[in-house]
Amino acid sequence: MAGKHKIAIFASGTGSNFEAIAKAAIGGRIDAEVALLVSDRPSARVCEVAKELGIETFAFCAKDYDSKQEYEAAIVERCQMAEVELICLAGYMRLVGETLLSAYEGKIINIHPSLLPAFKGKDAIKQAFNYGVKVFGVTIHYVDMSLDGGQIIAQQAFNYNGYDINELETMFHAVEHTLYINTIREILK
Ligand code: GRF
């Protein structure tokens, strides 16, 4: 593993992006090692996936800490111990705070399932679907204090004219996985 860039992925849910990125790293399709999974939901499927892939995990419950500053300090410590260079948020359902942002300034990226600045926040796929848009898309951006508001790195649009939200979500995931892997590859160059 010597010489590979070490990245951390933060996720709260299913972890399909985590799995795709981790497998790309294991398969040598990106010059990186997923050195750490950080999850604020110890029972999330993503933690199971990390275990199966043998990836170190820091799973925490925010309520066990007195403040955001305190749990973020614990996250920073774990990231530094794992020599993490880049943090990739993939369905991490918390706003990143000052403690984490200042420790990893310009080194935290996020994937969001819309063509930002449209459809920020939760359930972006449903928001766009219910709005009736015909061109959907995925954005990867740097993270700052705002909600889904940091500088855009990459976007990928696609058309969908159907009526099945499950089919649409499947399309989203395929686009997300490819875009995230390609973007991480570019950033690490
Ligand atoms: C993705 O749609 C991502 O864009 C959003 O959260 C979702 C995570 O999905 N930020 P998964 O857990 O990676 O399957």
PDB file of N, CA, C and O in Angstrom, residues 54-122:
ATOM      1  N   GLY A  54     -12.950  -5.206   5.022  1.00  0.00           N
ATOM      2  CA  GLY A  54     -11.789  -5.061   5.913  1.00  0.00           C
ATOM      3  C   GLY A  54     -11.306  -3.629   6.036  1.00  0.00           C
ATOM      4  O   GLY A  54     -10.108  -3.385   6.204  1.00  0.00           O
ATOM      5  N   ILE A  55     -12.233  -2.690   5.951  1.00  0.00           N
ATOM      6  CA  ILE A  55     -11.852  -1.267   6.032  1.00  0.00           C
ATOM      7  C   ILE A  55     -12.119  -0.733   7.443  1.00  0.00           C
ATOM      8  O   ILE A  55     -13.210  -0.932   7.999  1.00  0.00           O
ATOM      9  N   GLU A  56     -11.098  -0.103   8.000  1.00  0.00           N
ATOM     10  CA  GLU A  56     -11.204   0.450   9.354  1.00  0.00           C
ATOM     11  C   GLU A  56     -12.375   1.437   9.439  1.00  0.00           C
ATOM     12  O   GLU A  56     -12.603   2.221   8.511  1.00  0.00           O
ATOM     13  N   THR A  57     -13.092   1.357  10.539  1.00  0.00           N
ATOM     14  CA  THR A  57     -14.302   2.183  10.677  1.00  0.00           C
ATOM     15  C   THR A  57     -14.295   2.937  12.003  1.00  0.00           C
ATOM     16  O   THR A  57     -13.947   2.364  13.043  1.00  0.00           O
ATOM     17  N   PHE A  58     -14.688   4.198  11.931  1.00  0.00           N
ATOM     18  CA  PHE A  58     -14.978   4.944  13.150  1.00  0.00           C
ATOM     19  C   PHE A  58     -16.467   5.262  13.124  1.00  0.00           C
ATOM     20  O   PHE A  58     -16.919   6.127  12.375  1.00  0.00           O
ATOM     21  N   ALA A  59     -17.241   4.488  13.888  1.00  0.00           N
ATOM     22  CA  ALA A  59     -18.688   4.700  13.952  1.00  0.00           C
ATOM     23  C   ALA A  59     -19.003   5.313  15.314  1.00  0.00           C
ATOM     24  O   ALA A  59     -18.593   4.774  16.343  1.00  0.00           O
ATOM     25  N   PHE A  60     -19.698   6.421  15.282  1.00  0.00           N
ATOM     26  CA  PHE A  60     -19.971   7.139  16.539  1.00  0.00           C
ATOM     27  C   PHE A  60     -21.433   7.546  16.621  1.00  0.00           C
ATOM     28  O   PHE A  60     -22.146   7.571  15.607  1.00  0.00           O
ATOM     29  N   CYS A  61     -21.880   7.844  17.847  1.00  0.00           N
ATOM     30  CA  CYS A  61     -23.221   8.408  18.050  1.00  0.00           C
ATOM     31  C   CYS A  61     -23.026   9.829  18.560  1.00  0.00           C
ATOM     32  O   CYS A  61     -22.388  10.026  19.607  1.00  0.00           O
ATOM     33  N   ALA A  62     -23.577  10.779  17.841  1.00  0.00           N
ATOM     34  CA  ALA A  62     -23.390  12.187  18.220  1.00  0.00           C
ATOM     35  C   ALA A  62     -23.848  12.444  19.652  1.00  0.00           C
ATOM     36  O   ALA A  62     -23.270  13.270  20.368  1.00  0.00           O
ATOM     37  N   LYS A  63     -24.868  11.705  20.079  1.00  0.00           N
ATOM     38  CA  LYS A  63     -25.404  11.959  21.435  1.00  0.00           C
ATOM     39  C   LYS A  63     -24.428  11.538  22.545  1.00  0.00           C
ATOM     40  O   LYS A  63     -24.605  11.932  23.696  1.00  0.00           O
ATOM     41  N   ASP A  64     -23.416  10.772  22.201  1.00  0.00           N
ATOM     42  CA  ASP A  64     -22.410  10.400  23.202  1.00  0.00           C
ATOM     43  C   ASP A  64     -21.391  11.515  23.462  1.00  0.00           C
ATOM     44  O   ASP A  64     -20.507  11.373  24.300  1.00  0.00           O
ATOM     45  N   TYR A  65     -21.502  12.589  22.698  1.00  0.00           N
ATOM     46  CA  TYR A  65     -20.564  13.712  22.845  1.00  0.00           C
ATOM     47  C   TYR A  65     -21.333  14.953  23.302  1.00  0.00           C
ATOM     48  O   TYR A  65     -22.520  15.087  23.012  1.00  0.00           O
ATOM     49  N   ASP A  66     -20.616  15.845  23.986  1.00  0.00           N
ATOM     50  CA  ASP A  66     -21.275  17.057  24.496  1.00  0.00           C
ATOM     51  C   ASP A  66     -21.597  18.052  23.396  1.00  0.00           C
ATOM     52  O   ASP A  66     -22.508  18.863  23.531  1.00  0.00           O
ATOM     53  N   SER A  67     -20.815  18.017  22.324  1.00  0.00           N
ATOM     54  CA  SER A  67     -21.009  19.021  21.273  1.00  0.00           C
ATOM     55  C   SER A  67     -20.493  18.490  19.941  1.00  0.00           C
ATOM     56  O   SER A  67     -19.770  17.495  19.883  1.00  0.00           O
ATOM     57  N   LYS A  68     -20.880  19.201  18.886  1.00  0.00           N
ATOM     58  CA  LYS A  68     -20.376  18.894  17.534  1.00  0.00           C
ATOM     59  C   LYS A  68     -18.855  19.044  17.507  1.00  0.00           C
ATOM     60  O   LYS A  68     -18.141  18.243  16.906  1.00  0.00           O
ATOM     61  N   GLN A  69     -18.393  20.095  18.187  1.00  0.00           N
ATOM     62  CA  GLN A  69     -16.949  20.357  18.231  1.00  0.00           C
ATOM     63  C   GLN A  69     -16.209  19.138  18.798  1.00  0.00           C
ATOM     64  O   GLN A  69     -15.161  18.745  18.294  1.00  0.00           O
ATOM     65  N   GLU A  70     -16.832  18.499  19.798  1.00  0.00           N
ATOM     66  CA  GLU A  70     -16.181  17.367  20.450  1.00  0.00           C
ATOM     67  C   GLU A  70     -16.156  16.109  19.555  1.00  0.00           C
ATOM     68  O   GLU A  70     -15.132  15.447  19.435  1.00  0.00           O
ATOM     69  N   TYR A  71     -17.275  15.810  18.903  1.00  0.00           N
ATOM     70  CA  TYR A  71     -17.226  14.601  18.058  1.00  0.00           C
ATOM     71  C   TYR A  71     -16.394  14.849  16.798  1.00  0.00           C
ATOM     72  O   TYR A  71     -15.740  13.926  16.294  1.00  0.00           O
ATOM     73  N   GLU A  72     -16.388  16.095  16.338  1.00  0.00           N
ATOM     74  CA  GLU A  72     -15.542  16.376  15.167  1.00  0.00           C
ATOM     75  C   GLU A  72     -14.053  16.304  15.539  1.00  0.00           C
ATOM     76  O   GLU A  72     -13.233  15.884  14.721  1.00  0.00           O
ATOM     77  N   ALA A  73     -13.726  16.677  16.764  1.00  0.00           N
ATOM     78  CA  ALA A  73     -12.326  16.560  17.210  1.00  0.00           C
ATOM     79  C   ALA A  73     -11.924  15.077  17.223  1.00  0.00           C
ATOM     80  O   ALA A  73     -10.801  14.718  16.829  1.00  0.00           O
ATOM     81  N   ALA A  74     -12.864  14.216  17.630  1.00  0.00           N
ATOM     82  CA  ALA A  74     -12.585  12.772  17.628  1.00  0.00           C
ATOM     83  C   ALA A  74     -12.407  12.263  16.190  1.00  0.00           C
ATOM     84  O   ALA A  74     -11.520  11.450  15.909  1.00  0.00           O
ATOM     85  N   ILE A  75     -13.222  12.776  15.281  1.00  0.00           N
ATOM     86  CA  ILE A  75     -13.102  12.379  13.869  1.00  0.00           C
ATOM     87  C   ILE A  75     -11.741  12.811  13.309  1.00  0.00           C
ATOM     88  O   ILE A  75     -11.047  12.031  12.648  1.00  0.00           O
ATOM     89  N   VAL A  76     -11.368  14.060  13.603  1.00  0.00           N
ATOM     90  CA  VAL A  76     -10.084  14.585  13.103  1.00  0.00           C
ATOM     91  C   VAL A  76      -8.934  13.713  13.611  1.00  0.00           C
ATOM     92  O   VAL A  76      -8.029  13.352  12.848  1.00  0.00           O
ATOM     93  N   GLU A  77      -9.013  13.354  14.872  1.00  0.00           N
ATOM     94  CA  GLU A  77      -7.947  12.522  15.452  1.00  0.00           C
ATOM     95  C   GLU A  77      -7.841  11.188  14.703  1.00  0.00           C
ATOM     96  O   GLU A  77      -6.743  10.756  14.338  1.00  0.00           O
ATOM     97  N   ARG A  78      -8.995  10.562  14.444  1.00  0.00           N
ATOM     98  CA  ARG A  78      -8.973   9.281  13.729  1.00  0.00           C
ATOM     99  C   ARG A  78      -8.457   9.450  12.293  1.00  0.00           C
ATOM    100  O   ARG A  78      -7.705   8.607  11.785  1.00  0.00           O
ATOM    101  N   CYS A  79      -8.859  10.527  11.653  1.00  0.00           N
ATOM    102  CA  CYS A  79      -8.390  10.774  10.281  1.00  0.00           C
ATOM    103  C   CYS A  79      -6.878  10.998  10.271  1.00  0.00           C
ATOM    104  O   CYS A  79      -6.169  10.489   9.387  1.00  0.00           O
ATOM    105  N   GLN A  80      -6.395  11.742  11.242  1.00  0.00           N
ATOM    106  CA  GLN A  80      -4.949  12.015  11.284  1.00  0.00           C
ATOM    107  C   GLN A  80      -4.167  10.745  11.591  1.00  0.00           C
ATOM    108  O   GLN A  80      -3.118  10.496  11.000  1.00  0.00           O
ATOM    109  N   MET A  81      -4.717   9.926  12.488  1.00  0.00           N
ATOM    110  CA  MET A  81      -4.054   8.642  12.791  1.00  0.00           C
ATOM    111  C   MET A  81      -3.954   7.766  11.541  1.00  0.00           C
ATOM    112  O   MET A  81      -2.978   7.055  11.342  1.00  0.00           O
ATOM    113  N   ALA A  82      -4.989   7.838  10.711  1.00  0.00           N
ATOM    114  CA  ALA A  82      -5.004   7.032   9.483  1.00  0.00           C
ATOM    115  C   ALA A  82      -4.299   7.740   8.314  1.00  0.00           C
ATOM    116  O   ALA A  82      -4.303   7.244   7.190  1.00  0.00           O
ATOM    117  N   GLU A  83      -3.704   8.902   8.587  1.00  0.00           N
ATOM    118  CA  GLU A  83      -2.977   9.694   7.578  1.00  0.00           C
ATOM    119  C   GLU A  83      -3.835  10.045   6.365  1.00  0.00           C
ATOM    120  O   GLU A  83      -3.383   9.983   5.214  1.00  0.00           O
ATOM    121  N   VAL A  84      -5.076  10.390   6.641  1.00  0.00           N
ATOM    122  CA  VAL A  84      -6.024  10.714   5.570  1.00  0.00           C
ATOM    123  C   VAL A  84      -5.664  12.044   4.910  1.00  0.00           C
ATOM    124  O   VAL A  84      -5.395  13.034   5.594  1.00  0.00           O
ATOM    125  N   GLU A  85      -5.676  12.043   3.566  1.00  0.00           N
ATOM    126  CA  GLU A  85      -5.359  13.265   2.799  1.00  0.00           C
ATOM    127  C   GLU A  85      -6.610  13.917   2.235  1.00  0.00           C
ATOM    128  O   GLU A  85      -6.629  15.106   1.941  1.00  0.00           O
ATOM    129  N   LEU A  86      -7.615  13.092   1.974  1.00  0.00           N
ATOM    130  CA  LEU A  86      -8.831  13.607   1.315  1.00  0.00           C
ATOM    131  C   LEU A  86     -10.038  12.953   1.966  1.00  0.00           C
ATOM    132  O   LEU A  86     -10.037  11.736   2.198  1.00  0.00           O
ATOM    133  N   ILE A  87     -11.046  13.773   2.267  1.00  0.00           N
ATOM    134  CA  ILE A  87     -12.281  13.255   2.871  1.00  0.00           C
ATOM    135  C   ILE A  87     -13.397  13.350   1.830  1.00  0.00           C
ATOM    136  O   ILE A  87     -13.640  14.421   1.260  1.00  0.00           O
ATOM    137  N   CYS A  88     -14.055  12.225   1.585  1.00  0.00           N
ATOM    138  CA  CYS A  88     -15.140  12.179   0.607  1.00  0.00           C
ATOM    139  C   CYS A  88     -16.446  11.884   1.327  1.00  0.00           C
ATOM    140  O   CYS A  88     -16.611  10.798   1.895  1.00  0.00           O
ATOM    141  N   LEU A  89     -17.345  12.857   1.326  1.00  0.00           N
ATOM    142  CA  LEU A  89     -18.652  12.634   1.936  1.00  0.00           C
ATOM    143  C   LEU A  89     -19.531  11.915   0.913  1.00  0.00           C
ATOM    144  O   LEU A  89     -19.593  12.315  -0.247  1.00  0.00           O
ATOM    145  N   ALA A  90     -20.192  10.861   1.365  1.00  0.00           N
ATOM    146  CA  ALA A  90     -21.052  10.097   0.459  1.00  0.00           C
ATOM    147  C   ALA A  90     -22.302   9.683   1.238  1.00  0.00           C
ATOM    148  O   ALA A  90     -22.379   8.604   1.799  1.00  0.00           O
ATOM    149  N   GLY A  91     -23.244  10.618   1.299  1.00  0.00           N
ATOM    150  CA  GLY A  91     -24.443  10.347   2.075  1.00  0.00           C
ATOM    151  C   GLY A  91     -24.202  10.496   3.564  1.00  0.00           C
ATOM    152  O   GLY A  91     -24.792   9.778   4.368  1.00  0.00           O
ATOM    153  N   TYR A  92     -23.342  11.442   3.944  1.00  0.00           N
ATOM    154  CA  TYR A  92     -23.098  11.743   5.368  1.00  0.00           C
ATOM    155  C   TYR A  92     -24.114  12.813   5.751  1.00  0.00           C
ATOM    156  O   TYR A  92     -24.077  13.929   5.217  1.00  0.00           O
ATOM    157  N   MET A  93     -25.026  12.459   6.632  1.00  0.00           N
ATOM    158  CA  MET A  93     -26.195  13.306   6.855  1.00  0.00           C
ATOM    159  C   MET A  93     -25.993  14.357   7.950  1.00  0.00           C
ATOM    160  O   MET A  93     -26.899  14.623   8.739  1.00  0.00           O
ATOM    161  N   ARG A  94     -24.803  14.915   8.010  1.00  0.00           N
ATOM    162  CA  ARG A  94     -24.547  15.985   8.979  1.00  0.00           C
ATOM    163  C   ARG A  94     -23.816  17.127   8.298  1.00  0.00           C
ATOM    164  O   ARG A  94     -22.980  16.874   7.425  1.00  0.00           O
ATOM    165  N   LEU A  95     -24.108  18.330   8.729  1.00  0.00           N
ATOM    166  CA  LEU A  95     -23.346  19.474   8.226  1.00  0.00           C
ATOM    167  C   LEU A  95     -21.962  19.443   8.865  1.00  0.00           C
ATOM    168  O   LEU A  95     -21.833  19.236  10.069  1.00  0.00           O
ATOM    169  N   VAL A  96     -20.963  19.618   8.037  1.00  0.00           N
ATOM    170  CA  VAL A  96     -19.592  19.632   8.570  1.00  0.00           C
ATOM    171  C   VAL A  96     -19.355  20.972   9.279  1.00  0.00           C
ATOM    172  O   VAL A  96     -19.736  22.030   8.778  1.00  0.00           O
ATOM    173  N   GLY A  97     -18.729  20.920  10.436  1.00  0.00           N
ATOM    174  CA  GLY A  97     -18.502  22.137  11.229  1.00  0.00           C
ATOM    175  C   GLY A  97     -17.074  22.646  11.143  1.00  0.00           C
ATOM    176  O   GLY A  97     -16.205  22.063  10.471  1.00  0.00           O
ATOM    177  N   GLU A  98     -16.868  23.720  11.864  1.00  0.00           N
ATOM    178  CA  GLU A  98     -15.604  24.444  11.868  1.00  0.00           C
ATOM    179  C   GLU A  98     -14.391  23.553  12.212  1.00  0.00           C
ATOM    180  O   GLU A  98     -13.330  23.665  11.602  1.00  0.00           O
ATOM    181  N   THR A  99     -14.573  22.672  13.178  1.00  0.00           N
ATOM    182  CA  THR A  99     -13.450  21.847  13.662  1.00  0.00           C
ATOM    183  C   THR A  99     -12.893  20.980  12.533  1.00  0.00           C
ATOM    184  O   THR A  99     -11.680  20.930  12.300  1.00  0.00           O
ATOM    185  N   LEU A 100     -13.789  20.313  11.830  1.00  0.00           N
ATOM    186  CA  LEU A 100     -13.382  19.436  10.731  1.00  0.00           C
ATOM    187  C   LEU A 100     -12.902  20.247   9.527  1.00  0.00           C
ATOM    188  O   LEU A 100     -11.874  19.928   8.905  1.00  0.00           O
ATOM    189  N   LEU A 101     -13.645  21.315   9.233  1.00  0.00           N
ATOM    190  CA  LEU A 101     -13.290  22.140   8.069  1.00  0.00           C
ATOM    191  C   LEU A 101     -11.919  22.783   8.221  1.00  0.00           C
ATOM    192  O   LEU A 101     -11.146  22.838   7.251  1.00  0.00           O
ATOM    193  N   SER A 102     -11.606  23.241   9.415  1.00  0.00           N
ATOM    194  CA  SER A 102     -10.308  23.906   9.556  1.00  0.00           C
ATOM    195  C   SER A 102      -9.159  22.901   9.558  1.00  0.00           C
ATOM    196  O   SER A 102      -8.067  23.195   9.090  1.00  0.00           O
ATOM    197  N   ALA A 103      -9.417  21.680  10.031  1.00  0.00           N
ATOM    198  CA  ALA A 103      -8.350  20.663  10.019  1.00  0.00           C
ATOM    199  C   ALA A 103      -8.105  20.140   8.598  1.00  0.00           C
ATOM    200  O   ALA A 103      -6.996  19.729   8.268  1.00  0.00           O
ATOM    201  N   TYR A 104      -9.144  20.111   7.769  1.00  0.00           N
ATOM    202  CA  TYR A 104      -9.016  19.568   6.404  1.00  0.00           C
ATOM    203  C   TYR A 104      -9.485  20.593   5.367  1.00  0.00           C
ATOM    204  O   TYR A 104     -10.266  20.275   4.479  1.00  0.00           O
ATOM    205  N   GLU A 105      -8.972  21.804   5.502  1.00  0.00           N
ATOM    206  CA  GLU A 105      -9.379  22.897   4.619  1.00  0.00           C
ATOM    207  C   GLU A 105      -9.112  22.561   3.151  1.00  0.00           C
ATOM    208  O   GLU A 105      -7.991  22.182   2.787  1.00  0.00           O
ATOM    209  N   GLY A 106     -10.130  22.684   2.325  1.00  0.00           N
ATOM    210  CA  GLY A 106      -9.975  22.420   0.887  1.00  0.00           C
ATOM    211  C   GLY A 106      -9.770  20.955   0.552  1.00  0.00           C
ATOM    212  O   GLY A 106      -9.419  20.607  -0.576  1.00  0.00           O
ATOM    213  N   LYS A 107      -9.976  20.101   1.533  1.00  0.00           N
ATOM    214  CA  LYS A 107      -9.729  18.667   1.311  1.00  0.00           C
ATOM    215  C   LYS A 107     -10.955  17.825   1.642  1.00  0.00           C
ATOM    216  O   LYS A 107     -10.839  16.623   1.897  1.00  0.00           O
ATOM    217  N   ILE A 108     -12.109  18.463   1.654  1.00  0.00           N
ATOM    218  CA  ILE A 108     -13.354  17.722   1.901  1.00  0.00           C
ATOM    219  C   ILE A 108     -14.273  17.941   0.701  1.00  0.00           C
ATOM    220  O   ILE A 108     -14.539  19.086   0.304  1.00  0.00           O
ATOM    221  N   ILE A 109     -14.724  16.841   0.114  1.00  0.00           N
ATOM    222  CA  ILE A 109     -15.622  16.944  -1.038  1.00  0.00           C
ATOM    223  C   ILE A 109     -16.904  16.167  -0.742  1.00  0.00           C
ATOM    224  O   ILE A 109     -16.933  15.295   0.122  1.00  0.00           O
ATOM    225  N   ASN A 110     -17.949  16.505  -1.488  1.00  0.00           N
ATOM    226  CA  ASN A 110     -19.257  15.876  -1.272  1.00  0.00           C
ATOM    227  C   ASN A 110     -19.897  15.564  -2.618  1.00  0.00           C
ATOM    228  O   ASN A 110     -19.649  16.257  -3.606  1.00  0.00           O
ATOM    229  N   ILE A 111     -20.730  14.527  -2.622  1.00  0.00           N
ATOM    230  CA  ILE A 111     -21.536  14.241  -3.810  1.00  0.00           C
ATOM    231  C   ILE A 111     -22.983  14.533  -3.475  1.00  0.00           C
ATOM    232  O   ILE A 111     -23.463  14.174  -2.398  1.00  0.00           O
ATOM    233  N   HIS A 112     -23.651  15.208  -4.412  1.00  0.00           N
ATOM    234  CA  HIS A 112     -25.060  15.559  -4.192  1.00  0.00           C
ATOM    235  C   HIS A 112     -25.860  15.183  -5.444  1.00  0.00           C
ATOM    236  O   HIS A 112     -25.448  15.505  -6.558  1.00  0.00           O
ATOM    237  N   PRO A 113     -27.016  14.530  -5.249  1.00  0.00           N
ATOM    238  CA  PRO A 113     -27.756  14.042  -6.423  1.00  0.00           C
ATOM    239  C   PRO A 113     -28.665  15.088  -7.057  1.00  0.00           C
ATOM    240  O   PRO A 113     -29.868  14.890  -7.186  1.00  0.00           O
ATOM    241  N   SER A 114     -28.086  16.211  -7.452  1.00  0.00           N
ATOM    242  CA  SER A 114     -28.820  17.194  -8.267  1.00  0.00           C
ATOM    243  C   SER A 114     -27.791  18.038  -8.986  1.00  0.00           C
ATOM    244  O   SER A 114     -26.601  18.007  -8.654  1.00  0.00           O
ATOM    245  N   LEU A 115     -28.304  18.796  -9.953  1.00  0.00           N
ATOM    246  CA  LEU A 115     -27.435  19.767 -10.622  1.00  0.00           C
ATOM    247  C   LEU A 115     -27.476  21.032  -9.768  1.00  0.00           C
ATOM    248  O   LEU A 115     -28.318  21.906  -9.973  1.00  0.00           O
ATOM    249  N   LEU A 116     -26.587  21.115  -8.803  1.00  0.00           N
ATOM    250  CA  LEU A 116     -26.579  22.285  -7.909  1.00  0.00           C
ATOM    251  C   LEU A 116     -26.384  23.552  -8.733  1.00  0.00           C
ATOM    252  O   LEU A 116     -25.685  23.512  -9.749  1.00  0.00           O
ATOM    253  N   PRO A 117     -27.003  24.674  -8.369  1.00  0.00           N
ATOM    254  CA  PRO A 117     -27.636  24.911  -7.068  1.00  0.00           C
ATOM    255  C   PRO A 117     -29.092  24.487  -6.967  1.00  0.00           C
ATOM    256  O   PRO A 117     -29.746  24.852  -5.995  1.00  0.00           O
ATOM    257  N   ALA A 118     -29.595  23.708  -7.912  1.00  0.00           N
ATOM    258  CA  ALA A 118     -30.988  23.257  -7.788  1.00  0.00           C
ATOM    259  C   ALA A 118     -31.092  22.132  -6.762  1.00  0.00           C
ATOM    260  O   ALA A 118     -30.163  21.337  -6.609  1.00  0.00           O
ATOM    261  N   PHE A 119     -32.196  22.068  -6.107  1.00  0.00           N
ATOM    262  CA  PHE A 119     -32.556  20.954  -5.217  1.00  0.00           C
ATOM    263  C   PHE A 119     -31.485  20.622  -4.171  1.00  0.00           C
ATOM    264  O   PHE A 119     -30.962  19.514  -4.116  1.00  0.00           O
ATOM    265  N   LYS A 120     -31.191  21.611  -3.363  1.00  0.00           N
ATOM    266  CA  LYS A 120     -30.266  21.380  -2.237  1.00  0.00           C
ATOM    267  C   LYS A 120     -30.974  20.590  -1.146  1.00  0.00           C
ATOM    268  O   LYS A 120     -32.203  20.496  -1.132  1.00  0.00           O
ATOM    269  N   GLY A 121     -30.206  20.061  -0.233  1.00  0.00           N
ATOM    270  CA  GLY A 121     -30.777  19.442   0.970  1.00  0.00           C
ATOM    271  C   GLY A 121     -31.200  18.000   0.771  1.00  0.00           C
ATOM    272  O   GLY A 121     -30.753  17.319  -0.149  1.00  0.00           O
ATOM    273  N   LYS A 122     -32.074  17.573   1.673  1.00  0.00           N
ATOM    274  CA  LYS A 122     -32.493  16.165   1.722  1.00  0.00           C
ATOM    275  C   LYS A 122     -33.389  15.787   0.549  1.00  0.00           C
ATOM    276  O   LYS A 122     -34.095  16.633  -0.003  1.00  0.00           O
TER     277      LYS A 122
END
